[in-house]
mmCIF file of C-alpha atoms in Angstrom:
data_model
loop_
_atom_site.group_PDB
_atom_site.id
_atom_site.type_symbol
_atom_site.label_atom_id
_atom_site.label_comp_id
_atom_site.label_asym_id
_atom_site.label_seq_id
_atom_site.Cartn_x
_atom_site.Cartn_y
_atom_site.Cartn_z
ATOM 1 C CA MET A 1 65.921 60.146 143.294
ATOM 2 C CA THR A 2 67.250 63.211 140.982
ATOM 3 C CA PRO A 3 65.041 66.443 142.234
ATOM 4 C CA LEU A 4 63.569 68.001 139.556
ATOM 5 C CA LEU A 5 64.238 71.719 138.772
ATOM 6 C CA SER A 6 61.090 74.028 140.417
ATOM 7 C CA ALA A 7 59.523 76.063 137.654
ATOM 8 C CA GLY A 8 61.481 79.266 138.498
ATOM 9 C CA ARG A 9 64.601 77.413 138.745
ATOM 10 C CA ALA A 10 64.362 76.238 135.488
ATOM 11 C CA ARG A 11 62.881 79.497 133.766
ATOM 12 C CA ARG A 12 66.665 81.306 134.980
ATOM 13 C CA ALA A 13 68.367 78.195 133.689
ATOM 14 C CA LEU A 14 66.600 78.474 130.199
ATOM 15 C CA LEU A 15 67.073 82.480 130.829
ATOM 16 C CA ALA A 16 71.108 81.920 131.112
ATOM 17 C CA VAL A 17 71.801 79.231 128.122
ATOM 18 C CA VAL A 18 69.609 81.589 125.878
ATOM 19 C CA LEU A 19 71.338 85.053 126.527
ATOM 20 C CA CYS A 20 75.083 83.083 126.553
ATOM 21 C CA ALA A 21 74.161 81.906 123.014
ATOM 22 C CA GLY A 22 72.931 85.389 122.342
ATOM 23 C CA LEU A 23 76.151 87.522 123.384
ATOM 24 C CA THR A 24 79.037 84.875 122.199
ATOM 25 C CA THR A 25 77.430 85.441 118.459
ATOM 26 C CA GLY A 26 79.352 82.216 118.340
ATOM 27 C CA VAL A 27 83.005 83.293 118.536
ATOM 28 C CA THR A 28 83.520 81.943 122.109
ATOM 29 C CA ALA A 29 81.003 80.293 124.459
ATOM 30 C CA CYS A 30 80.445 81.675 127.983
ATOM 31 C CA GLY A 31 83.018 80.985 130.438
ATOM 32 C CA GLU A 32 85.856 80.385 127.921
ATOM 33 C CA ASP A 33 88.885 82.248 127.432
ATOM 34 C CA PRO A 34 88.451 84.898 124.749
ATOM 35 C CA ASP A 35 92.371 84.413 124.177
ATOM 36 C CA ALA A 36 92.228 80.891 123.587
ATOM 37 C CA GLY A 37 93.965 80.358 120.486
ATOM 38 C CA THR A 38 95.760 83.499 119.392
ATOM 39 C CA ASN A 39 98.659 85.199 120.124
ATOM 40 C CA GLY A 40 97.984 86.370 123.885
ATOM 41 C CA ILE A 41 98.064 90.359 123.262
ATOM 42 C CA GLY A 42 94.353 90.674 124.035
ATOM 43 C CA LYS A 43 95.185 90.680 127.175
ATOM 44 C CA LEU A 44 97.828 93.424 127.120
ATOM 45 C CA THR A 45 97.312 97.054 127.609
ATOM 46 C CA ALA A 46 96.364 99.401 124.988
ATOM 47 C CA GLN A 47 99.509 100.714 125.047
ATOM 48 C CA GLU A 48 101.584 97.210 124.997
ATOM 49 C CA ILE A 49 99.484 96.055 121.969
ATOM 50 C CA GLU A 50 100.513 99.641 120.273
ATOM 51 C CA ASN A 51 103.906 98.787 120.998
ATOM 52 C CA LYS A 52 103.631 95.460 119.928
ATOM 53 C CA ALA A 53 101.861 96.490 116.451
ATOM 54 C CA ARG A 54 105.080 98.806 115.597
ATOM 55 C CA VAL A 55 107.851 96.866 116.227
ATOM 56 C CA ALA A 56 105.810 94.028 114.243
ATOM 57 C CA ALA A 57 105.450 96.535 111.279
ATOM 58 C CA ASP A 58 109.032 97.787 111.397
ATOM 59 C CA GLY A 59 110.421 94.327 111.330
ATOM 60 C CA ALA A 60 108.556 93.190 108.366
ATOM 61 C CA THR A 61 110.031 92.835 104.776
ATOM 62 C CA ALA A 62 106.488 93.599 102.925
ATOM 63 C CA VAL A 63 103.334 94.545 103.199
ATOM 64 C CA ARG A 64 100.022 95.161 101.409
ATOM 65 C CA LEU A 65 98.739 98.594 101.681
ATOM 66 C CA SER A 66 95.010 99.275 100.134
ATOM 67 C CA GLY A 67 92.267 101.900 100.957
ATOM 68 C CA THR A 68 91.680 105.550 100.856
ATOM 69 C CA LEU A 69 93.786 108.488 102.177
ATOM 70 C CA VAL A 70 91.886 112.203 102.697
ATOM 71 C CA SER A 71 95.212 114.857 102.366
ATOM 72 C CA LYS A 72 94.624 118.598 101.807
ATOM 73 C CA GLY A 73 91.188 118.258 100.906
ATOM 74 C CA GLY A 74 91.716 115.256 98.190
ATOM 75 C CA THR A 75 90.569 111.742 98.446
ATOM 76 C CA TYR A 76 93.323 109.639 97.200
ATOM 77 C CA LYS A 77 92.880 105.442 96.832
ATOM 78 C CA LEU A 78 96.457 103.712 97.366
ATOM 79 C CA ASN A 79 96.621 99.731 96.473
ATOM 80 C CA MET A 80 100.456 99.420 96.792
ATOM 81 C CA ARG A 81 102.763 96.450 97.420
ATOM 82 C CA LEU A 82 105.694 97.451 99.658
ATOM 83 C CA LYS A 83 109.208 95.924 100.459
ATOM 84 C CA GLN A 84 112.534 97.285 101.631
ATOM 85 C CA ASP A 85 114.411 97.715 98.530
ATOM 86 C CA GLY A 86 111.185 99.075 96.405
ATOM 87 C CA GLY A 87 107.685 99.014 95.773
ATOM 88 C CA THR A 88 104.797 98.825 92.979
ATOM 89 C CA GLY A 89 101.229 99.813 92.716
ATOM 90 C CA SER A 90 98.169 102.413 91.773
ATOM 91 C CA VAL A 91 97.343 105.980 92.909
ATOM 92 C CA THR A 92 94.007 107.095 92.437
ATOM 93 C CA SER A 93 92.795 111.060 92.660
ATOM 94 C CA LYS A 94 89.562 112.402 91.504
ATOM 95 C CA GLU A 95 91.325 113.427 88.035
ATOM 96 C CA ASN A 96 93.742 110.215 87.642
ATOM 97 C CA THR A 97 95.457 107.199 88.248
ATOM 98 C CA PHE A 98 98.589 106.726 88.008
ATOM 99 C CA GLU A 99 101.012 103.927 88.651
ATOM 100 C CA LEU A 100 104.364 103.540 90.387
ATOM 101 C CA LEU A 101 107.193 100.970 89.999
ATOM 102 C CA ARG A 102 110.439 101.923 92.056
ATOM 103 C CA ILE A 103 113.594 99.509 92.285
ATOM 104 C CA GLY A 104 116.295 100.444 94.562
ATOM 105 C CA ASP A 105 116.601 104.471 93.870
ATOM 106 C CA THR A 106 114.996 103.937 90.202
ATOM 107 C CA LEU A 107 111.280 105.465 90.026
ATOM 108 C CA PHE A 108 109.188 104.607 87.193
ATOM 109 C CA LEU A 109 106.072 106.900 86.936
ATOM 110 C CA LYS A 110 102.888 105.676 84.199
ATOM 111 C CA ALA A 111 99.821 107.668 83.925
ATOM 112 C CA ASP A 112 97.283 107.966 81.278
ATOM 113 C CA ALA A 113 97.159 111.307 78.682
ATOM 114 C CA GLY A 114 95.067 113.195 81.051
ATOM 115 C CA PHE A 115 97.446 113.392 83.529
ATOM 116 C CA TRP A 116 100.303 114.663 81.485
ATOM 117 C CA SER A 117 98.562 117.017 79.817
ATOM 118 C CA HIS A 118 96.854 118.769 83.028
ATOM 119 C CA ALA A 119 93.342 118.208 81.691
ATOM 120 C CA ASP A 120 91.612 118.291 85.302
ATOM 121 C CA GLY A 121 91.368 121.774 83.975
ATOM 122 C CA GLU A 122 92.697 123.061 87.592
ATOM 123 C CA ASP A 123 94.431 125.945 86.530
ATOM 124 C CA GLY A 124 91.592 127.142 84.195
ATOM 125 C CA GLU A 125 93.319 126.624 81.216
ATOM 126 C CA GLU A 126 92.893 124.051 78.272
ATOM 127 C CA PRO A 127 96.033 122.259 77.434
ATOM 128 C CA SER A 128 98.184 123.428 74.640
ATOM 129 C CA GLY A 129 99.371 122.027 71.656
ATOM 130 C CA SER A 130 102.459 121.278 72.875
ATOM 131 C CA ASP A 131 100.979 119.716 76.551
ATOM 132 C CA GLU A 132 98.948 117.182 74.149
ATOM 133 C CA GLU A 133 101.583 116.402 72.447
ATOM 134 C CA VAL A 134 103.994 115.569 75.295
ATOM 135 C CA ALA A 135 100.777 113.986 76.800
ATOM 136 C CA ASP A 136 100.411 111.602 73.615
ATOM 137 C CA LYS A 137 104.133 110.251 73.609
ATOM 138 C CA LEU A 138 104.238 109.896 77.309
ATOM 139 C CA GLU A 139 100.802 108.171 77.606
ATOM 140 C CA ASP A 140 100.681 104.812 79.289
ATOM 141 C CA LYS A 141 104.297 104.456 79.223
ATOM 142 C CA TYR A 142 106.513 103.790 82.511
ATOM 143 C CA VAL A 143 108.522 107.088 82.392
ATOM 144 C CA LYS A 144 111.502 107.179 84.554
ATOM 145 C CA VAL A 145 111.283 110.050 87.202
ATOM 146 C CA PRO A 146 114.995 111.658 87.317
ATOM 147 C CA GLN A 147 116.327 111.903 91.165
ATOM 148 C CA GLY A 148 116.375 115.654 90.590
ATOM 149 C CA ASP A 149 112.871 116.538 89.623
ATOM 150 C CA PRO A 150 110.933 117.807 92.043
ATOM 151 C CA SER A 151 108.233 115.419 91.695
ATOM 152 C CA TYR A 152 110.547 112.514 92.525
ATOM 153 C CA LYS A 153 110.748 112.815 96.399
ATOM 154 C CA GLN A 154 107.138 112.979 96.725
ATOM 155 C CA PHE A 155 106.519 109.951 94.059
ATOM 156 C CA ARG A 156 108.830 107.836 96.012
ATOM 157 C CA GLY A 157 107.162 108.144 99.293
ATOM 158 C CA PHE A 158 104.499 106.371 97.937
ATOM 159 C CA THR A 159 106.486 103.497 97.271
ATOM 160 C CA ASP A 160 108.671 103.771 100.280
ATOM 161 C CA MET A 161 107.285 100.817 102.832
ATOM 162 C CA ASP A 162 108.714 102.400 106.055
ATOM 163 C CA VAL A 163 108.374 106.595 105.133
ATOM 164 C CA LEU A 164 104.766 105.570 104.181
ATOM 165 C CA LEU A 165 103.778 103.309 107.254
ATOM 166 C CA ASP A 166 105.262 105.990 109.881
ATOM 167 C CA GLY A 167 103.543 108.762 107.918
ATOM 168 C CA LEU A 168 99.695 107.099 107.973
ATOM 169 C CA LEU A 169 99.925 104.858 111.121
ATOM 170 C CA GLY A 170 100.061 107.776 113.970
ATOM 171 C CA MET A 171 97.841 107.640 116.940
ATOM 172 C CA GLN A 172 97.027 110.669 118.561
ATOM 173 C CA GLY A 173 95.771 110.324 121.883
ATOM 174 C CA GLU A 174 94.962 108.493 124.599
ATOM 175 C CA LEU A 175 95.349 104.810 124.344
ATOM 176 C CA SER A 176 92.426 102.406 125.058
ATOM 177 C CA LYS A 177 91.324 98.848 124.613
ATOM 178 C CA GLY A 178 88.495 98.396 122.037
ATOM 179 C CA ASP A 179 86.362 95.572 120.625
ATOM 180 C CA ARG A 180 87.829 92.187 119.198
ATOM 181 C CA THR A 181 86.912 92.195 115.713
ATOM 182 C CA GLN A 182 87.634 90.475 112.336
ATOM 183 C CA VAL A 183 89.777 92.060 109.141
ATOM 184 C CA GLY A 184 89.408 89.636 106.340
ATOM 185 C CA GLY A 185 88.716 86.691 108.226
ATOM 186 C CA ILE A 186 91.426 87.304 110.754
ATOM 187 C CA ARG A 187 90.779 88.083 114.486
ATOM 188 C CA ALA A 188 92.117 91.172 115.446
ATOM 189 C CA ILE A 189 91.751 93.424 118.928
ATOM 190 C CA LYS A 190 90.955 97.527 118.250
ATOM 191 C CA VAL A 191 93.163 99.702 119.874
ATOM 192 C CA LEU A 192 91.408 103.437 120.158
ATOM 193 C CA ALA A 193 93.272 106.515 120.362
ATOM 194 C CA ALA A 194 91.061 109.530 121.987
ATOM 195 C CA LYS A 195 88.348 106.918 121.961
ATOM 196 C CA GLY A 196 88.374 106.557 118.825
ATOM 197 C CA GLU A 197 88.607 109.705 117.664
ATOM 198 C CA GLY A 198 92.332 110.092 117.227
ATOM 199 C CA GLY A 199 92.605 106.954 115.246
ATOM 200 C CA VAL A 200 91.723 103.344 115.492
ATOM 201 C CA LEU A 201 94.047 100.297 115.024
ATOM 202 C CA ALA A 202 93.301 96.794 114.645
ATOM 203 C CA VAL A 203 95.742 94.264 115.349
ATOM 204 C CA SER A 204 95.973 90.692 114.543
ATOM 205 C CA LEU A 205 95.300 88.528 117.318
ATOM 206 C CA THR A 206 97.175 85.206 115.295
ATOM 207 C CA GLY A 207 100.272 84.765 114.432
ATOM 208 C CA LYS A 208 102.647 88.288 114.965
ATOM 209 C CA PRO A 209 100.793 91.413 116.141
ATOM 210 C CA TYR A 210 100.665 93.256 112.796
ATOM 211 C CA PRO A 211 98.274 96.018 111.922
ATOM 212 C CA LEU A 212 95.467 94.911 109.576
ATOM 213 C CA GLN A 213 93.103 97.769 109.642
ATOM 214 C CA PHE A 214 93.623 101.520 110.374
ATOM 215 C CA THR A 215 91.487 104.834 110.592
ATOM 216 C CA ARG A 216 92.833 107.644 110.364
ATOM 217 C CA ALA A 217 92.118 110.062 112.879
ATOM 218 C CA GLY A 218 89.571 112.975 111.193
ATOM 219 C CA GLY A 219 87.722 111.138 108.926
ATOM 220 C CA ALA A 220 91.299 111.096 106.696
ATOM 221 C CA GLY A 221 90.800 107.722 105.613
ATOM 222 C CA VAL A 222 90.534 103.917 106.341
ATOM 223 C CA LEU A 223 93.778 101.663 105.239
ATOM 224 C CA THR A 224 93.698 97.984 105.248
ATOM 225 C CA LEU A 225 97.124 95.934 105.744
ATOM 226 C CA GLY A 226 97.847 92.530 104.480
ATOM 227 C CA ASP A 227 100.353 90.054 102.991
ATOM 228 C CA TRP A 228 102.589 90.862 105.574
ATOM 229 C CA ASP A 229 106.165 89.580 104.772
ATOM 230 C CA LYS A 230 104.733 87.827 101.457
ATOM 231 C CA ASP A 231 108.080 88.536 98.927
ATOM 232 C CA PHE A 232 106.821 89.518 95.345
ATOM 233 C CA GLU A 233 109.315 90.011 92.295
ATOM 234 C CA LEU A 234 110.193 93.754 91.132
ATOM 235 C CA ALA A 235 111.395 93.975 87.516
ATOM 236 C CA GLU A 236 111.704 96.627 85.419
ATOM 237 C CA PRO A 237 109.147 97.336 82.074
ATOM 238 C CA SER A 238 110.298 95.911 79.231
ATOM 239 C CA GLU A 239 112.006 98.783 76.507
ATOM 240 C CA ASP A 240 109.313 99.111 74.565
ATOM 241 C CA GLU A 241 107.371 99.901 77.401
ATOM 242 C CA MET A 242 109.511 102.218 78.812
ATOM 243 C CA LEU A 243 110.849 106.232 78.213
ATOM 244 C CA ASP A 244 113.399 108.178 79.618
ATOM 245 C CA TYR A 245 112.397 111.609 79.345
ATOM 246 C CA GLY A 246 114.774 113.597 80.271
ATOM 247 C CA GLY A 247 116.377 115.612 83.069
ATOM 248 C CA GLN A 248 113.275 116.806 84.156
ATOM 249 C CA LEU A 249 109.077 115.695 83.580
ATOM 250 C CA PRO A 250 107.075 118.228 82.186
ATOM 251 C CA LYS A 251 104.888 119.423 84.779
ATOM 252 C CA THR A 252 101.584 117.458 85.598
ATOM 253 C CA SER A 253 98.149 117.344 87.552
ATOM 254 C CA GLY A 254 99.947 115.187 89.773
ATOM 255 C CA ASP A 255 102.450 118.202 91.184
#
C-alpha cells in the first residue's frame, strides 16, 4: 500500500506547484532550461552577447529602424528602411515631417511647404514672399539634394545603414545581463550598460542574435529594429514627382 502524504507534506507540495506556476508566467516550467529552443546566447556573458549582436548587425544586408531619437533638445521620430546601397523612410520633428530616398549617392528629399518656407518661426521672422514661392514650388516634390550642398551629409546620414547603426547603438559603461523579454513576439535577452543608465539592448534569442530594441542612455530615445536581411526595392521617383532645384538647396527649417 502506498502511504498517503501527511497534511504538512501535502501543503508543501501544493505550495511548490503554485509557486512554480506563478513564477514561470507560461514561458518555462520549473526545472526546464530557459535557453531550450533558442540560439544559446543567453548562456553567454553580457559582453559576449553584445559582441555577437554587433557582428550580426554589421553583417546584415538590410534593416528597418523606427522609434524616437532625442538630440540637441529636440525629439525626432524615425521610420527608415535601410540597406547597404541606400535607404528610404521618414523623419518627423516637432515642426515638420520629411521623407528621404537614397539610391547609391543620389539623395532625394520630400517635404511640405512649411519645411521649405521656415514656417517653424525659429528665426522670429515670417516667411517672405520669395520663401513662399519657393516652398510652393518644392512642396511634396522629391527634390534632388546636390552632393555639394551643406545639408547633403546630414540628410544622407539618416539613410546610411552603417553610420546610423554605429551612431545610435552605443553602450556606455560596464555591461551586465538583464531579464529575458519579448520584442515584437520574438524572445530576447537584455544587456544593460551601467545597470541600464548607459543603455539597454534587447538581443534576439531566435535565429541570428540581431539587436531588436535599444533604449539609449540618458533618455535619448528608444529604437526598434526588425526586418533584418529582408530586401526591398529602391526606385527613383517618376519625372512628375521629381525636381532638380540646382546646385544648392534653399535654407530650410531642417538646417
